[in-house]
DNA sequence: CGCGTTTACGTCGTTCGTAACGATA
DNA sequence: TATCGTTACGAACGACGTAAACGCG
């Protein structure tokens, strides 16, 4: 068994059992891949794939086990090369992040701009998806970082650092009656209008419904969308009152929209960053986290990353005061 | 980087940085090892060892990191070959167990006899040591199974199956006054004699002292030993009352010794078996556990081994009724 | 002078890519 | 017939082992 064989195996799997494209991806010849696969199967004394004629049809159950282990092997080999690059001071490598639309659109741009200036040689890759997709990506080590909000259950294998708190805001056109309302917003008032918010099964969706149900209210959700941009568009069209994340309200939105703080109405939500337990944290990765969460010192991040037990980890990050993020603070912006 | 290079690296480390003996252990030439090590260091761009003249003097800090990762790589490669052997139905391999004297001497012999009959081609290796040594061995994956009693804290990374309960017995020569005592034994009575028991910092030692302290007693411990055989010898010499594990009293001992149940006086102790979370459990390993702990069905063991979360694991093994093991039950033996 | 490592060198096995062939839809 | 995998073959590289040199205690 050689690392090459394992690499070829994984590449075949990742190319959908197509040996030819695996060969292309690896910049080598197709017969070479075929041969190595055969040798691996011969050495293990078992079929890793079922054949249909000459083509690979499916992965055998045993094959799946082997593939899973092979991925771990390659991951650790990756870790070794990461280590060596780190120690020799090379600031090259990749940083792959899976996150939600809200983070990618409203929070990360500033961070990423600063990061790419500091580390021009690091390749940055951004994946966007639902919590489930993000969990899948990071749990299978296809990405380095997951940045998301709400339920940590999907990410129980990871080391998770808290980044900031946010809350919800209600969004109405400037001409809307709520925009002139002086009294603080209540859930009951909100339930009197059709609502436009994030699709359920996304971050924090359950707390949205639960807040209303706790007061015996059953609001009409006129429309749901994956991201705040779409919600804003429909709010502008008068479809209803938007309920979005505080970070998603930006200064230009003030021209025709008004954001109404809904901080007390729904539970506060934490955005966190997670990464696999055994991943080697390159220094640029630590810096990325620090850029995203300045309240976490580089030293704290390093210490948390090398913590062995959950208790040790909690002691480091458990009682850090998190900043609360809103997008464009209307009052302060108006005062300026 | 190749698997060969990593294997050579680990072998060098395990041979105390002696390349020549590493070569012998690997049945290859010494210059070959040297060359591969150089290549690895060149590829990683760093020194893994500090040199003293031409010899290797010490492992660099970075080298330690690499070595740790390399071990993981090789471990997973081992797992792949284990899998393949398992699937092709070969009943060959090794089973390495680290345990205490009590288990090795009084519990395992019967199990191992049955096991070697069933699996003559499996190489069995038994390591004996203190709890700390056992923890070290299994945590560094130098052994497959740890079998021990008492504190699980040292073994928090492992999957741990409960095997049986045991308790302590007091041991006196037949001529001793306690041997004729009709009333049940008390701690106070016990504290009236010099005691002979296991050395402290061994399994269950703290609960021994604590039991006396809870009643404000401070017994004189005349002598401590690593194992029950030695304790028996000194009990026979009249050095004091022995306090040993219930399994350690065997029928032949009845000729000149009397065992007095001390079940209520000290807390009950559980013996358990632990193995690394990510280890491939060969079927002979499962059978071994079943032989040792017949109350755990093969199915239960398999399910527990593949449990992903601690909760899932606990649900399987949490509320199983464990047998209580004594060695030679005097009463029943006398009746027979 | 012995122990251990490195250097030098010849041999052998393996891998790799090209090219031709075979099977499948 | 197009796509995909296998077989065949020659060239090149790399690993291995022997033998000799080097450094250190």
XYZ file of C-alpha atoms (C1' of nucleotides) in Angstrom:
722
model
C 0.000 0.000 0.000
C 1.296 3.412 -0.913
C 0.074 6.922 -0.371
C -0.202 7.241 -4.099
C -2.627 4.373 -4.241
C -4.756 5.937 -1.535
C -4.672 9.286 -3.285
C -5.715 7.697 -6.534
C -8.497 5.837 -4.775
C -9.904 8.981 -3.232
C -9.622 10.842 -6.476
C -11.558 8.142 -8.276
C -14.290 8.347 -5.679
C -14.391 12.128 -5.788
C -14.662 12.028 -9.564
C -17.736 9.851 -9.372
C -15.936 6.582 -10.098
C -14.621 7.941 -13.348
C -10.993 6.915 -13.692
C -10.331 9.098 -16.687
C -11.328 12.312 -14.984
C -9.471 11.252 -11.869
C -6.366 10.954 -14.032
C -6.907 14.441 -15.390
C -7.395 15.870 -11.951
C -4.130 14.306 -10.857
C -2.220 15.341 -13.998
C -1.259 11.788 -14.777
C -2.139 9.062 -17.202
C -5.300 7.070 -16.971
C -3.708 3.607 -17.242
C -1.523 4.479 -14.290
C -4.559 5.042 -12.119
C -6.151 1.823 -13.284
C -3.072 -0.162 -12.515
C -2.577 1.276 -9.062
C -6.184 0.614 -8.188
C -5.755 -2.974 -9.241
C -2.649 -3.331 -7.168
C -4.376 -1.895 -4.144
C -7.302 -4.246 -4.548
C -4.932 -7.144 -5.009
C -2.977 -6.289 -1.892
C -6.094 -5.916 0.196
C -7.505 -9.043 -1.377
C -10.877 -7.534 -2.015
C -12.912 -5.519 -4.457
C -13.286 -1.877 -3.524
C -15.723 -1.264 -6.371
C -18.295 -3.320 -8.154
C -17.669 -3.420 -11.889
C -20.218 -3.154 -14.621
C -18.352 -4.450 -17.607
C -15.098 -2.559 -17.316
C -16.471 0.544 -15.712
C -16.746 1.101 -12.032
C -20.372 0.891 -10.991
C -20.500 1.368 -7.241
C -18.468 1.284 -4.068
C -18.628 -1.960 -2.120
C -19.491 -1.735 1.580
C -15.969 -2.771 2.431
C -14.740 -0.210 -0.044
C -16.517 2.502 1.863
C -14.740 1.529 5.031
C -11.402 1.585 3.291
C -12.145 4.920 1.676
C -13.071 6.437 4.992
C -9.780 5.311 6.494
C -7.855 6.390 3.424
C -9.278 9.880 3.781
C -8.028 10.012 7.324
C -4.598 8.924 6.212
C -4.425 11.609 3.561
C -5.759 14.188 5.957
C -2.968 13.477 8.402
C -0.440 13.578 5.605
C -1.878 16.961 4.705
C -1.437 17.963 8.300
C 2.205 17.000 8.171
C 2.862 19.118 5.102
C 0.899 21.949 6.712
C 3.113 21.690 9.738
C 6.237 21.794 7.656
C 5.055 24.791 5.702
C 4.138 26.515 8.907
C 7.482 25.876 10.493
C 9.472 26.955 7.482
C 7.485 30.168 7.601
C 5.819 29.829 4.235
C 2.648 31.814 4.065
C 1.129 29.774 1.312
C -1.718 27.340 1.426
C -5.469 27.354 1.184
C -8.276 28.385 3.460
C -11.651 26.895 2.726
C -14.711 28.211 4.475
C -18.294 27.020 4.466
C -20.851 29.503 5.654
C -24.347 30.877 5.259
C -25.450 33.639 2.979
C -25.782 36.128 5.827
C -22.153 35.744 6.860
C -20.840 35.578 3.331
C -22.703 38.666 2.233
C -22.662 40.958 5.263
C -19.886 39.918 7.594
C -17.072 38.232 5.735
C -16.355 40.718 2.931
C -14.488 43.133 5.206
C -12.633 40.275 6.885
C -11.683 38.692 3.623
C -10.463 41.937 2.167
C -8.138 42.476 5.099
C -7.077 38.846 4.964
C -6.177 38.746 1.288
C -4.142 41.913 1.698
C -2.213 40.343 4.521
C -1.867 36.916 2.892
C -1.897 37.366 -0.876
C -0.471 33.909 -1.455
C -3.150 32.014 0.430
C -5.902 30.655 -1.779
C -9.289 31.406 -0.338
C -12.342 29.320 -1.110
C -15.837 30.130 0.049
C -18.659 27.606 0.079
C -22.182 28.668 0.791
C -25.028 26.478 1.944
C -27.535 25.523 4.570
C -26.519 24.474 8.045
C -26.817 20.854 6.995
C -24.620 21.351 3.964
C -22.065 23.243 6.016
C -22.043 20.470 8.595
C -21.509 17.892 5.889
C -18.622 19.837 4.391
C -16.746 20.418 7.588
C -17.425 17.007 9.108
C -15.976 15.335 6.034
C -13.039 17.749 6.163
C -13.842 19.195 2.782
C -13.564 22.660 4.307
C -11.363 24.071 7.048
C -13.796 26.419 8.734
C -17.544 26.430 9.267
C -19.095 29.755 10.168
C -22.736 29.592 11.141
C -25.304 30.481 13.754
C -27.640 28.611 16.006
C -27.627 24.917 16.666
C -24.275 23.394 17.458
C -25.711 19.919 17.436
C -24.784 19.337 13.838
C -21.213 20.247 14.647
C -20.566 18.356 17.830
C -17.270 16.921 16.556
C -15.742 20.319 16.039
C -13.932 22.865 18.082
C -16.268 25.824 18.132
C -15.287 29.423 18.898
C -17.914 32.088 19.573
C -17.619 35.035 17.211
C -20.370 37.512 18.016
C -24.012 37.859 19.008
C -26.718 39.195 16.821
C -30.432 39.734 17.011
C -33.288 40.276 14.662
C -34.656 43.475 13.243
C -37.969 44.235 11.616
C -37.760 45.912 8.264
C -40.425 48.125 6.708
C -40.650 50.657 3.889
C -40.315 54.222 5.169
C -43.943 54.871 4.338
C -45.150 51.937 6.452
C -47.208 52.756 9.575
C -44.695 50.888 11.767
C -41.962 53.256 10.614
C -43.620 56.119 12.451
C -44.596 54.109 15.502
C -43.025 55.576 18.643
C -43.802 52.751 21.040
C -41.418 49.787 21.206
C -42.222 46.975 18.859
C -44.051 43.961 20.281
C -44.591 40.510 18.925
C -48.309 41.169 18.895
C -47.883 44.239 16.702
C -45.603 42.273 14.429
C -48.103 39.441 14.167
C -50.633 41.935 12.869
C -48.772 42.185 9.554
C -47.802 39.564 6.993
C -44.156 38.694 7.581
C -41.261 38.071 5.244
C -38.324 36.168 6.715
C -35.763 33.437 6.216
C -36.868 30.018 5.052
C -37.295 27.638 7.897
C -34.786 24.908 8.613
C -32.245 27.659 8.366
C -30.319 29.213 11.187
C -32.467 30.323 14.079
C -35.735 29.504 12.393
C -37.135 27.567 15.301
C -36.588 30.420 17.727
C -38.559 32.617 15.348
C -41.689 30.520 15.479
C -41.247 29.671 19.127
C -41.211 33.334 20.133
C -44.637 33.843 18.633
C -46.044 30.569 19.895
C -44.939 31.432 23.425
C -47.371 34.336 23.342
C -50.099 32.371 21.625
C -49.634 34.221 18.360
C -49.736 32.683 14.922
C -48.335 35.196 12.441
C -48.910 34.866 8.739
C -45.607 34.326 7.006
C -46.280 35.687 3.561
C -42.997 34.728 2.057
C -39.688 33.145 2.985
C -36.348 33.446 1.252
C -32.828 32.157 1.690
C -31.240 35.537 2.059
C -31.855 39.053 3.271
C -31.371 40.645 -0.127
C -34.419 38.897 -1.470
C -36.366 39.669 1.672
C -35.515 43.353 1.314
C -36.730 43.331 -2.247
C -40.098 41.939 -1.239
C -40.350 44.305 1.714
C -39.837 47.159 -0.732
C -42.662 45.716 -2.819
C -44.919 45.927 0.195
C -45.316 42.171 0.626
C -45.032 42.536 4.398
C -42.741 43.262 7.297
C -39.269 41.768 6.975
C -37.611 40.026 9.872
C -33.908 39.629 9.245
C -30.573 39.429 11.006
C -29.236 42.663 12.443
C -26.083 42.438 10.337
C -28.099 42.423 7.144
C -29.259 46.015 7.390
C -26.750 48.234 5.660
C -26.501 51.984 5.509
C -27.670 52.338 1.912
C -30.852 50.530 2.890
C -31.823 53.575 4.936
C -32.823 55.445 1.814
C -36.113 53.637 1.555
C -36.267 51.162 4.447
C -36.483 51.541 8.169
C -35.035 48.993 10.589
C -36.824 48.510 13.878
C -34.924 46.833 16.638
C -36.507 43.539 17.665
C -33.799 42.680 20.144
C -36.065 41.826 23.041
C -38.604 39.896 21.019
C -36.485 36.969 19.916
C -33.638 35.205 21.647
C -30.159 36.473 20.970
C -28.220 34.308 18.544
C -24.531 33.473 18.512
C -22.481 33.116 15.380
C -19.587 30.784 15.822
C -16.717 29.335 13.884
C -15.937 25.629 13.960
C -13.076 23.543 12.697
C -12.129 19.871 12.926
C -10.463 18.860 16.165
C -7.320 17.409 14.690
C -6.679 20.011 12.010
C -3.370 21.828 12.009
C -4.166 25.520 12.419
C -1.900 27.466 10.129
C -0.925 30.883 11.435
C -2.922 32.533 8.673
C -5.942 30.615 9.854
C -5.474 31.929 13.367
C -5.128 35.427 11.941
C -8.315 34.965 9.971
C -10.187 34.097 13.131
C -8.673 37.073 14.874
C -9.743 39.359 12.045
C -13.249 37.961 12.241
C -13.382 38.044 16.026
C -10.977 40.653 17.362
C -12.013 39.869 20.932
C -10.277 36.504 20.564
C -6.565 37.056 20.886
C -4.220 35.051 18.739
C -2.927 33.494 21.914
C -6.395 32.484 23.050
C -7.192 30.966 19.683
C -3.976 28.951 19.685
C -4.587 27.768 23.215
C -8.156 26.776 22.440
C -7.064 24.916 19.348
C -4.572 22.838 21.250
C -6.882 22.171 24.187
C -7.245 18.456 24.710
C -10.425 18.245 26.752
C -13.749 20.052 26.360
C -13.336 21.435 29.877
C -9.975 22.971 29.095
C -11.484 24.417 25.953
C -14.495 25.868 27.742
C -12.284 27.472 30.350
C -10.626 29.443 27.584
C -13.597 30.546 25.533
C -16.495 30.017 27.892
C -16.832 33.418 29.477
C -15.559 35.805 26.869
C -17.723 38.867 26.344
C -18.931 38.783 22.796
C -19.629 41.894 20.779
C -23.127 42.350 19.396
C -23.220 43.028 15.707
C -25.751 45.159 13.910
C -25.209 46.284 10.367
C -25.802 50.014 9.988
C -26.842 51.461 13.317
C -29.537 53.846 12.176
C -29.437 56.211 15.096
C -25.719 56.707 15.124
C -25.670 56.980 11.349
C -28.419 59.602 11.491
C -26.557 61.529 14.160
C -23.370 61.586 12.118
C 6.365 11.773 1.243
C 5.816 8.039 1.263
C 4.486 5.581 3.771
C 7.871 3.989 3.749
C 9.493 7.201 4.919
C 7.000 7.530 7.733
C 7.514 3.922 8.750
C 11.264 4.398 8.778
C 10.866 7.565 10.813
C 8.770 5.859 13.453
C 11.099 2.916 13.557
C 14.067 5.197 14.146
C 12.247 6.875 17.002
C 11.172 3.576 18.512
C 14.740 2.314 18.344
C 15.958 5.250 20.387
C 17.234 7.244 17.387
C 19.503 4.412 16.369
C 19.311 4.043 12.614
C 21.219 0.796 12.517
C 18.861 -1.034 14.836
C 15.912 0.480 13.018
C 17.283 -1.067 9.845
C 17.564 -4.442 11.515
C 14.047 -4.215 12.859
C 12.790 -3.473 9.368
C 14.927 -6.159 7.694
C 16.564 -3.682 5.377
C 19.873 -1.917 4.947
C 20.985 0.927 7.131
C 21.972 3.349 4.330
C 18.483 2.966 2.926
C 16.962 4.259 6.134
C 19.433 7.137 6.298
C 18.634 8.169 2.786
C 14.898 8.060 3.228
C 15.113 10.107 6.380
C 17.139 12.705 4.524
C 14.633 12.812 1.744
C 11.790 13.256 4.157
C 13.567 16.069 5.933
C 14.401 17.662 2.598
C 10.799 17.466 1.428
C 9.471 18.929 4.651
C 12.233 21.497 4.599
C 13.120 20.994 8.209
C 15.200 18.950 10.603
C 13.282 16.266 12.433
C 16.260 15.425 14.622
C 19.165 17.330 16.025
C 22.510 15.808 15.052
C 25.528 15.296 17.209
C 28.258 14.711 14.734
C 26.669 12.141 12.480
C 24.447 10.532 15.039
C 20.952 11.552 15.886
C 20.910 13.276 19.240
C 17.331 14.317 19.916
C 13.973 14.956 18.336
C 13.240 18.555 17.449
C 9.961 20.064 18.695
C 8.690 20.162 15.135
C 9.866 16.598 14.724
C 7.670 15.533 17.588
C 4.649 17.018 15.909
C 5.465 15.244 12.681
C 6.077 11.971 14.473
C 2.754 12.207 16.224
C 0.964 12.711 12.932
C 2.997 9.996 11.274
C 1.893 7.560 13.934
C -1.692 8.389 13.188
C -1.116 7.817 9.518
C 0.428 4.418 10.107
C -2.282 3.526 12.558
C -4.957 4.175 9.959
C -2.994 2.222 7.387
C -2.913 -0.609 9.908
C -6.645 -0.240 10.237
C -7.073 -0.618 6.499
C -5.078 -3.822 6.409
C -7.000 -5.053 9.444
C -10.221 -4.383 7.604
C -9.048 -6.251 4.571
C -7.955 -9.228 6.600
C -11.238 -9.173 8.417
C -13.257 -9.107 5.235
C -11.284 -11.807 3.532
C -11.999 -13.913 6.593
C -8.437 -14.417 7.688
C -8.242 -15.202 11.340
C -4.718 -14.008 11.695
C -3.372 -10.960 13.404
C -2.319 -9.887 16.840
C -4.098 -9.018 20.029
C -2.160 -6.941 22.494
C -3.509 -6.437 25.979
C -2.277 -4.270 28.809
C -3.597 -5.150 32.231
C -2.888 -5.385 35.922
C -1.458 -8.299 37.781
C -4.798 -9.238 39.293
C -6.462 -9.651 35.913
C -3.478 -11.293 34.296
C -3.068 -13.790 37.078
C -6.603 -14.634 38.199
C -9.034 -13.681 35.457
C -7.411 -13.833 32.067
C -5.840 -17.314 32.093
C -9.149 -19.076 31.484
C -10.166 -16.558 28.848
C -6.865 -16.752 27.072
C -6.890 -20.509 27.055
C -10.286 -20.564 25.378
C -9.210 -17.821 23.017
C -6.030 -19.450 21.815
C -7.904 -22.683 21.194
C -10.411 -20.826 19.069
C -7.865 -18.618 17.299
C -4.566 -20.464 17.163
C -3.201 -18.154 14.494
C -3.679 -14.934 16.398
C -0.586 -13.740 18.218
C -1.394 -12.778 21.751
C 0.692 -10.312 23.686
C 0.173 -9.453 27.320
C 1.627 -6.364 28.968
C 1.432 -5.890 32.667
C 1.765 -2.647 34.577
C 0.267 -0.002 36.775
C -2.824 1.938 35.773
C -0.611 4.747 34.548
C 1.497 2.442 32.434
C -1.585 0.802 30.996
C -3.044 4.198 30.159
C 0.167 5.208 28.431
C 0.227 2.028 26.380
C -3.322 2.179 25.170
C -3.434 5.924 24.641
C -0.409 5.719 22.388
C -1.987 2.751 20.623
C 0.811 0.438 21.589
C -1.785 -2.050 22.799
C -5.267 -2.913 21.570
C -7.032 -3.500 24.862
C -6.649 -2.131 28.356
C -8.216 -4.156 31.137
C -8.213 -2.483 34.517
C -10.308 -1.430 37.469
C -11.190 1.813 39.135
C -10.599 5.284 37.793
C -11.610 5.850 34.205
C -10.088 9.296 34.199
C -6.832 8.090 32.784
C -8.706 6.499 29.915
C -11.158 9.163 28.892
C -10.274 8.849 25.199
C -11.274 5.235 25.038
C -14.407 3.254 24.515
C -14.885 1.447 27.791
C -16.982 -1.668 28.338
C -17.872 -2.864 31.832
C -16.739 -6.419 32.464
C -17.657 -7.389 36.023
C -17.855 -6.151 39.580
C -15.652 -7.299 42.372
C -15.132 -6.525 46.005
C -12.491 -7.004 48.612
C -11.945 -9.893 50.946
C -9.949 -10.140 54.110
C -7.481 -12.979 54.272
C -6.184 -14.650 57.389
C -4.376 -17.861 58.280
C -6.797 -20.532 59.467
C -5.380 -20.263 62.984
C -6.076 -16.542 63.168
C -8.728 -15.347 65.677
C -10.713 -13.676 62.866
C -11.073 -17.037 61.143
C -13.302 -18.269 63.947
C -15.200 -15.013 64.368
C -18.942 -15.525 63.829
C -19.997 -11.897 63.667
C -19.704 -10.083 60.366
C -16.443 -8.313 59.794
C -16.323 -4.545 60.469
C -13.816 -1.929 59.518
C -13.141 -1.349 63.178
C -12.258 -4.985 63.747
C -10.067 -4.918 60.688
C -8.300 -1.788 61.845
C -7.330 -3.626 65.017
C -4.839 -5.753 63.088
C -1.860 -4.824 60.952
C -2.946 -5.003 57.318
C -1.288 -6.290 54.190
C -2.707 -4.998 50.938
C -1.942 -3.643 47.470
C 0.504 -0.782 47.075
C -1.218 2.535 46.850
C -1.565 4.417 43.584
C -2.829 1.149 42.240
C -6.374 0.312 41.340
C -8.861 1.149 44.043
C -6.288 2.192 46.570
C -7.969 5.454 47.381
C -11.270 3.784 48.196
C -9.369 1.554 50.603
C -8.058 4.415 52.694
C -11.222 6.425 52.329
C -13.359 3.657 53.774
C -11.350 3.700 56.983
C -11.096 7.462 57.138
C -14.867 7.771 56.817
C -15.152 5.997 60.156
C -12.286 7.885 61.723
C -10.039 4.844 61.670
C -6.376 4.856 60.853
C -5.275 1.270 60.308
C -1.652 0.284 60.333
C -0.660 -0.985 56.924
C 2.197 -3.307 57.749
C 3.121 -4.122 54.227
C 2.027 -3.429 50.664
C 2.718 -5.414 47.536
C 1.931 -5.243 43.862
C 0.101 -8.505 43.728
C -2.011 -10.871 45.745
C 0.455 -13.742 45.558
C 2.964 -11.796 47.577
C 0.305 -10.615 49.967
C -0.792 -14.212 50.563
C 2.763 -15.192 51.306
C 3.079 -12.552 53.976
C -0.327 -13.359 55.394
C 0.826 -16.941 55.776
C 3.880 -15.626 57.594
C 1.571 -13.878 60.044
C 2.517 -10.348 59.035
C -1.094 -9.256 59.244
C -4.552 -9.496 57.720
C -4.552 -9.432 53.964
C -7.025 -7.326 52.032
C -7.185 -8.400 48.438
C -9.508 -8.580 45.452
C -12.213 -11.222 45.592
C -10.941 -12.858 42.418
C -7.559 -13.445 43.954
C -8.708 -16.097 46.408
C -8.436 -19.469 44.783
C -9.603 -22.843 45.967
C -6.144 -24.196 46.816
C -5.709 -21.248 49.161
C -8.355 -22.779 51.412
C -5.880 -25.284 52.713
C -4.272 -22.801 55.038
C -6.086 -19.496 54.524
C -9.567 -18.268 55.235
C -11.266 -15.576 53.160
C -13.689 -13.297 54.948
C -16.093 -11.360 52.831
C -15.572 -7.607 53.126
C -18.203 -6.753 50.550
C -20.047 -4.172 52.618
C -16.965 -2.505 53.990
C -15.473 -1.088 50.825
C -17.132 0.243 47.688
C -17.747 -2.234 44.913
C -15.265 -1.920 42.065
C -15.829 -2.389 38.355
C -13.327 -3.950 36.037
C -13.620 -2.667 32.502
C -12.028 -3.091 29.130
C -11.062 -0.106 27.024
C -9.878 0.298 23.474
C -9.119 3.274 21.223
C -12.137 4.872 19.629
C -11.019 4.565 16.060
C -9.573 1.072 16.190
C -10.891 -1.560 13.834
C -12.295 -4.340 15.983
C -11.343 -7.614 14.432
C -13.885 -10.360 14.950
C -11.452 -12.251 17.151
C -11.231 -9.169 19.328
C -14.981 -9.094 19.707
C -14.908 -12.777 20.581
C -12.241 -12.142 23.154
C -14.413 -9.559 24.857
C -17.335 -11.953 24.752
C -15.250 -14.677 26.333
C -14.176 -12.292 29.058
C -17.637 -10.831 29.568
C -20.290 -13.332 28.483
C -23.039 -10.917 29.484
C -22.005 -8.717 26.559
C -23.327 -10.275 23.387
C -21.242 -10.104 20.266
C -23.940 -7.933 18.786
C -23.842 -5.505 21.698
C -20.072 -5.262 21.534
C -20.159 -4.549 17.815
C -22.865 -1.943 18.246
C -21.025 -0.258 21.085
C -17.812 -0.201 19.090
C -19.451 1.548 16.176
C -21.400 3.987 18.334
C -20.586 7.521 17.290
C -21.665 9.493 20.329
C -21.111 8.842 24.036
C -24.886 8.897 24.520
C -25.445 6.194 21.932
C -22.688 4.219 23.577
C -24.103 4.612 27.066
C -27.540 3.533 25.888
C -26.026 0.219 24.848
C -23.832 -0.587 27.804
C -25.156 1.706 30.507
C -27.649 -0.519 32.255
C -26.331 -3.995 31.753
C -26.339 -6.148 34.870
C -22.793 -7.073 35.617
C -21.811 -10.338 37.256
C -19.895 -10.159 40.524
C -16.726 -12.154 40.518
C -15.221 -13.887 43.462
C -12.478 -16.445 43.087
C -13.214 -19.624 45.027
C -16.492 -19.259 46.896
C -15.571 -20.889 50.143
C -19.065 -21.795 51.315
C -20.153 -23.420 48.124
C -16.839 -25.172 47.846
C -17.171 -26.483 51.371
C -20.696 -27.666 50.682
C -19.579 -29.531 47.611
C 39.811 0.681 17.293
C 34.806 -0.019 17.439
C 30.423 1.928 16.586
C 27.422 4.355 13.713
C 26.567 7.258 9.756
C 27.446 8.864 5.228
C 29.026 8.448 0.411
C 29.606 5.904 -3.850
C 28.070 2.729 -7.133
C 25.919 -1.121 -9.664
C 21.675 -3.724 -10.054
C 17.103 -4.396 -10.127
C 12.331 -3.425 -9.827
C 8.660 -0.134 -10.522
C 6.376 3.550 -12.392
C 5.034 6.294 -16.055
C 3.401 7.702 -20.544
C 2.313 6.424 -25.288
C -0.110 3.602 -28.181
C -2.994 0.044 -29.450
C -6.870 -2.871 -28.181
C -11.538 -4.194 -26.148
C -15.923 -3.527 -24.330
C -20.144 -1.089 -23.600
C -24.090 1.958 -24.553
C -19.254 5.424 -32.949
C -17.952 7.651 -28.810
C -16.567 6.799 -24.222
C -14.071 4.485 -20.896
C -11.028 0.964 -19.145
C -7.330 -2.597 -20.058
C -3.144 -4.446 -22.066
C 1.491 -3.926 -24.046
C 5.904 -1.894 -24.251
C 9.990 0.961 -23.829
C 12.300 4.593 -21.240
C 13.561 6.602 -16.967
C 13.698 6.910 -12.371
C 14.306 5.425 -7.789
C 15.153 2.026 -4.155
C 18.053 -1.310 -2.410
C 22.283 -3.558 -0.942
C 27.353 -3.939 -0.935
C 31.561 -1.820 -0.053
C 34.346 1.730 1.431
C 35.219 6.165 3.805
C 34.486 9.277 7.607
C 33.896 10.991 12.679
C 33.525 10.323 17.193
C 34.262 8.286 21.655
